Short mmCIF file of C-alpha atoms and ligand atoms in Angstrom, two decimals:
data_model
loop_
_atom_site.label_atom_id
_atom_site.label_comp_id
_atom_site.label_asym_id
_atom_site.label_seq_id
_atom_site.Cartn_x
_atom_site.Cartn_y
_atom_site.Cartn_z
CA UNK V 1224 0.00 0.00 0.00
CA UNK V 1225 1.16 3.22 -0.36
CA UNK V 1226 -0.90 5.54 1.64
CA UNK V 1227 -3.00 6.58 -1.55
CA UNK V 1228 -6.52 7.38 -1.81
CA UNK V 1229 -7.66 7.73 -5.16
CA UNK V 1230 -11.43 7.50 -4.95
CA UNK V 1231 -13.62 10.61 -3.73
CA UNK V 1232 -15.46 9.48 -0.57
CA UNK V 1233 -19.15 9.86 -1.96
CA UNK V 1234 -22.30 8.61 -1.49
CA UNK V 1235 -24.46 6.33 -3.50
CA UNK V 1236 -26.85 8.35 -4.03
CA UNK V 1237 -24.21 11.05 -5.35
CA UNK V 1238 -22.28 8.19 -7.56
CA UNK V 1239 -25.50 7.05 -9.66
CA UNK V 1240 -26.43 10.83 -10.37
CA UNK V 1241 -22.90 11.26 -11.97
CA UNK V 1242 -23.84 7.86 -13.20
CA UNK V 1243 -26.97 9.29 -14.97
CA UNK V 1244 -25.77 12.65 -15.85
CA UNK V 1245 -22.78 10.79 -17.88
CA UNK V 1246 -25.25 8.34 -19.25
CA UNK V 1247 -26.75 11.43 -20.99
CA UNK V 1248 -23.58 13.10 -21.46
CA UNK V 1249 -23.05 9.77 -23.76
CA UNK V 1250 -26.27 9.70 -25.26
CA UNK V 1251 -25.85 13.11 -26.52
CA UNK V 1252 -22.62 12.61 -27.90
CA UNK V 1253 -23.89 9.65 -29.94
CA UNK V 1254 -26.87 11.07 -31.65
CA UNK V 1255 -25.52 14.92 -32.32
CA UNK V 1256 -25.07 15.13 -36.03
CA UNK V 1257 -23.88 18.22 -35.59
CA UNK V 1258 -20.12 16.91 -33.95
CA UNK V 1259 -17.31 18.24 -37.37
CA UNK V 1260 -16.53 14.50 -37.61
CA UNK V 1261 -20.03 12.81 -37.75
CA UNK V 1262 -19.83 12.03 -41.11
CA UNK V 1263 -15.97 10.36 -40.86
CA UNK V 1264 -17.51 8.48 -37.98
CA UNK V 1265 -20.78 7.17 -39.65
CA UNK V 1266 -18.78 6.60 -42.99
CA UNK V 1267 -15.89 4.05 -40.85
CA UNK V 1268 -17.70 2.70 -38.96
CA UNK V 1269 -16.28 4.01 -35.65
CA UNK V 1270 -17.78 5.01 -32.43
CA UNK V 1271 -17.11 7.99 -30.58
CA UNK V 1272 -14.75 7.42 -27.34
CA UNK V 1273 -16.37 9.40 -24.14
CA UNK V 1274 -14.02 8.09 -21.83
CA UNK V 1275 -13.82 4.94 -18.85
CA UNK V 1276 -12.92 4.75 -15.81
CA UNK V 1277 -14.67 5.80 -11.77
CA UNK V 1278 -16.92 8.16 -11.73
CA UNK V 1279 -15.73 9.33 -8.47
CA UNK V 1280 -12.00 9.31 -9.50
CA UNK V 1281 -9.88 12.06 -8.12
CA UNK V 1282 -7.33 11.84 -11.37
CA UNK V 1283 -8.92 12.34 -14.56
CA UNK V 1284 -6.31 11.80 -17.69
CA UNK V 1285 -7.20 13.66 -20.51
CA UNK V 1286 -5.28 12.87 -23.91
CA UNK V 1287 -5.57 14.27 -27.42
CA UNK V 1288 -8.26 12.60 -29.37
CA UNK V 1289 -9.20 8.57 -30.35
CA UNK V 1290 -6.82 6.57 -32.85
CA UNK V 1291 -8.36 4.28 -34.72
CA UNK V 1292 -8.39 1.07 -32.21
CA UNK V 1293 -10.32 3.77 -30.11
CA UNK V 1294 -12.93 4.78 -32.65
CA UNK V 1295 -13.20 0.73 -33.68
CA UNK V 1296 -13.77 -0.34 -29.73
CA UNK V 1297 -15.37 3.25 -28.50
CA UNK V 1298 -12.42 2.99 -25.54
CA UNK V 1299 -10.15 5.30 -24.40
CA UNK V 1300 -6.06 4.26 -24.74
CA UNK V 1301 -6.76 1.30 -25.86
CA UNK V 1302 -3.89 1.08 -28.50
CA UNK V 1303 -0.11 1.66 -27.86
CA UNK V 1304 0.37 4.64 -26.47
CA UNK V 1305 -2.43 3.04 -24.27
CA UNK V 1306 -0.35 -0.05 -23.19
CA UNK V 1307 2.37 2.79 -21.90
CA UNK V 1308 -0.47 4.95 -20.19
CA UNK V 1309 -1.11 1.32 -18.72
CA UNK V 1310 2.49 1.37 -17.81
CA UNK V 1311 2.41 4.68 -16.23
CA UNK V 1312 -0.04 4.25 -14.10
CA UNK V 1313 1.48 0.70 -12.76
CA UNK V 1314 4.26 3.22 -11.93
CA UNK V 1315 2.09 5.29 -9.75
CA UNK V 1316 0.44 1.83 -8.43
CA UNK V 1317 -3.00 2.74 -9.71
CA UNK V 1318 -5.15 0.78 -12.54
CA UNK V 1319 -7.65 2.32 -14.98
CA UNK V 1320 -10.44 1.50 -12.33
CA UNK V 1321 -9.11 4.22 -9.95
CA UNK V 1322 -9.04 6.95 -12.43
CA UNK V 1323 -10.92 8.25 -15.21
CA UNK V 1324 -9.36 8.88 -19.15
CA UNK V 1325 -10.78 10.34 -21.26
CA UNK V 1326 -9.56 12.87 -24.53
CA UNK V 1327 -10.50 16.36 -25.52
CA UNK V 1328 -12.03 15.28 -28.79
CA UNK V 1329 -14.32 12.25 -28.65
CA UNK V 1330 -13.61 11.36 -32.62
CA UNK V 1331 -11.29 9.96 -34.71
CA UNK V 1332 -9.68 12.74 -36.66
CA UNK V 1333 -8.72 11.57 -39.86
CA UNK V 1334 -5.39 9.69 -40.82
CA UNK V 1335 -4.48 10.77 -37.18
CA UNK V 1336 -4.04 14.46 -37.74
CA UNK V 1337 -3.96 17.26 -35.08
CA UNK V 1338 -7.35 18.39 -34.01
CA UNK V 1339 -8.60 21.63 -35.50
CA UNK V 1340 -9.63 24.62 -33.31
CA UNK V 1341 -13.33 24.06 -34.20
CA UNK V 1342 -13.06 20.30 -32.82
CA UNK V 1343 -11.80 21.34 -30.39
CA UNK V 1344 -14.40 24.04 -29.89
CA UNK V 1345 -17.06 21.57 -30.09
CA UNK V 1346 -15.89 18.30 -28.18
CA UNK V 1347 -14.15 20.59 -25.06
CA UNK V 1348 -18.12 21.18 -24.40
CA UNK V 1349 -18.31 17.16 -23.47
CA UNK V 1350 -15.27 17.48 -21.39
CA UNK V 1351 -16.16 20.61 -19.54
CA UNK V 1352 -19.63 18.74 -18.20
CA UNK V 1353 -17.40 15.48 -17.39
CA UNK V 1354 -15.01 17.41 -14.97
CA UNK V 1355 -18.36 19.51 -13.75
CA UNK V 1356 -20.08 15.87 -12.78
CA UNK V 1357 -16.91 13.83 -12.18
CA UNK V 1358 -15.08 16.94 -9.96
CA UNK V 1359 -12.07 14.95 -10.22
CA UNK V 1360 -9.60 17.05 -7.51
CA UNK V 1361 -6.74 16.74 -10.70
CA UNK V 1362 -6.44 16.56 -14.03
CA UNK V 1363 -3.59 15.65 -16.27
CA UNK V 1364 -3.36 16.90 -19.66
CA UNK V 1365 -1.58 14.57 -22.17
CA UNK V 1366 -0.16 16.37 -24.66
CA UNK V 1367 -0.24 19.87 -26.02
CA UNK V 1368 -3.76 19.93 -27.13
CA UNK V 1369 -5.55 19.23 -23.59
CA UNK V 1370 -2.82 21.57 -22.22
CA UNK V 1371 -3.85 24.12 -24.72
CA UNK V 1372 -6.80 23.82 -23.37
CA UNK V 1373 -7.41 23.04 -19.75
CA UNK V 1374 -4.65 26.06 -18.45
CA UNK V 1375 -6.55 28.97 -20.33
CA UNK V 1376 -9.84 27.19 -19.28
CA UNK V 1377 -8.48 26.81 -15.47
CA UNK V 1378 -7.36 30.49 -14.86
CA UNK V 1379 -3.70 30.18 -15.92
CA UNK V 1380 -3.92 31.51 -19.41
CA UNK V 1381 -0.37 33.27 -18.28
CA UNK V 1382 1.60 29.86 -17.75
CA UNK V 1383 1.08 28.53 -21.20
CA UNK V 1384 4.16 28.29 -22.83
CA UNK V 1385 5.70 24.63 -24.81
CA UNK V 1386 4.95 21.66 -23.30
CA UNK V 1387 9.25 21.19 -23.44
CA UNK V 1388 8.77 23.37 -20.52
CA UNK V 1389 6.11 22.29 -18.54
CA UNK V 1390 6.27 18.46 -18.51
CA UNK V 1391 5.87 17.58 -15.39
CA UNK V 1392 4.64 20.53 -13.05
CA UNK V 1393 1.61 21.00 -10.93
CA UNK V 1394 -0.53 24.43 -11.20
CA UNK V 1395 -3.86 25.61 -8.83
CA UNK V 1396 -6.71 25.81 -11.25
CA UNK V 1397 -10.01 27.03 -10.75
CA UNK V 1398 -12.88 25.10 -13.19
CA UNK V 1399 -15.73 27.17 -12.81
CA UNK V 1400 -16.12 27.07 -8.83
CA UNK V 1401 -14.09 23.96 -8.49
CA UNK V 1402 -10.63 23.84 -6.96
CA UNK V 1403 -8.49 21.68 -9.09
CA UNK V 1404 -4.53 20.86 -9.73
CA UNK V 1405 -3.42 20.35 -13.23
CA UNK V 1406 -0.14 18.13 -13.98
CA UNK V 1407 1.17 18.81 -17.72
CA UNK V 1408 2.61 15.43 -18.90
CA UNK V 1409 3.89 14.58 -22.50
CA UNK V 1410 1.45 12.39 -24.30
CA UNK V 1411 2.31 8.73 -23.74
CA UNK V 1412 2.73 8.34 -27.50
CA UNK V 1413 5.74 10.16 -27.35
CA UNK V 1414 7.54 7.71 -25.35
CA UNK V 1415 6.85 5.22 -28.20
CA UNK V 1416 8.81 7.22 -30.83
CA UNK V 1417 11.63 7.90 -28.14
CA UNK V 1418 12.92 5.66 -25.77
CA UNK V 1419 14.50 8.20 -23.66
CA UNK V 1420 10.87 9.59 -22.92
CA UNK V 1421 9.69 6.66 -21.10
CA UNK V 1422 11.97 8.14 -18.23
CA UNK V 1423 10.85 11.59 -18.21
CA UNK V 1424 7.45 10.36 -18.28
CA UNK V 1425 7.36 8.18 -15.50
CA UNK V 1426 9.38 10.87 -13.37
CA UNK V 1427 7.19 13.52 -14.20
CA UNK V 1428 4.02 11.20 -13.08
CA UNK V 1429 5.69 10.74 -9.67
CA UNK V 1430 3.96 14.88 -8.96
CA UNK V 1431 0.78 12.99 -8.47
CA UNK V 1432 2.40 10.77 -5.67
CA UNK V 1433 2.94 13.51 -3.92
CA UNK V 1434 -0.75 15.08 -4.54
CA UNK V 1435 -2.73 12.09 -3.75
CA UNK V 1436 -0.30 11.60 -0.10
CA UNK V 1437 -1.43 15.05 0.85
N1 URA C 1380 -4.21 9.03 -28.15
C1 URA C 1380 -5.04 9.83 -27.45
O1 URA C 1380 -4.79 11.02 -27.27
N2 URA C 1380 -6.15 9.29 -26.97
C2 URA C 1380 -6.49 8.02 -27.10
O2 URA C 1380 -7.53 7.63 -26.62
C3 URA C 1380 -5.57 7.20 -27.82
C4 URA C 1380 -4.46 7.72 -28.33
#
């Protein structure tokens, strides 16, 4: 054991509202024709990823957007940069069921490129009500995209700079009238291109040890 507490100590009653208020979080997200990548998604096949994991997590992982064995199985990390996430969290001795993951954007963009600001504008609306029901007491962006987002969004507009330089630190947010830490971590994909990123990786994980102790 070591000392942590990952879950939220809430009621029942509390867990199957989030429960509910996801459930049509989901819903929504299946059935709005309006989301910019509708069409790729009907056209493929896929299924939009909303995200796994506790609802009363304290850590919610947010990463870029689904590849495709995300938008084939409608999971989250579920691929190889998912198998290091795994890996990552081993380090920090927690599993997927402690936590919730989740991305920014809920489709597969196309031929894996970079989200565009307008799917981003759309999907961050998803995201937004999962931290409002989830109230997870951290969130760590993976990669420059939920980092591009989440610090402006949080109240520290002023500390967004490259994600070279701020892999692996902890700011005070404030999400609406929620209290929250952010940790800026690389996105595990880039420790599949780079060996010597596995390291800084794990090390920069180990700021959550040190959140979830206090
Ligand atoms: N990359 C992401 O950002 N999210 C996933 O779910 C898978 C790969």
């Amino acid at each position: 054991m070591n000392g942590m507490a990952p879950l939220q100590d809430i009621s029942e009653e509390e867990l199957s509202l989030r429960h509910a208020a996801l459930k049509q979080i989901k819903d929504d997200l299946l059935t709005n024709s309006a989301a910019p990548l509708w069409e790729y998604r009907k056209t493929n096949n896929f299924h939009p990823v909303i995200g796994e994991g506790s609802h009363a997590a304290k850590i919610m992982f947010v990463g870029e957007a689904p590849g495709e064995n995300e938008a084939k199985q409608g999971r989250p990390f579920c691929g190889a940069a998912g198998k290091f996430l795994d890996v990552l969290l081993e380090h920090l001795r927690l599993d997927r069921k402690q936590v919730y993951i989740t991305n920014i954007v809920k489709d597969r963009p196309p031929n894996n490129r970079d989200p565009l600001p307008q799917e981003i504008d759309f999907y961050s609306g998803y995201l937004d009500k999962q931290i409002e029901i989830i109230k997870p007491t951290c969130v760590v962006t993976l990669g420059r995209f939920s980092m591009g987002y989440l610090l402006p969004k949080c109240g520290l507009e002023s500390e967004l700079t490259a994600i070279s330089k701020l892999h692996g630190k902890c700011f005070n947010g404030v999400f609406g009238d929620q209290s929250l830490s952010i940790v800026t971590l690389y996105h595990p994909a880039v420790a599949l291109y780079n060996g010597s990123m596995r390291q800084v990786l794990l090390k920069d994980a180990e700021v959550l040890l040190t959140l979830l102790s206090s």
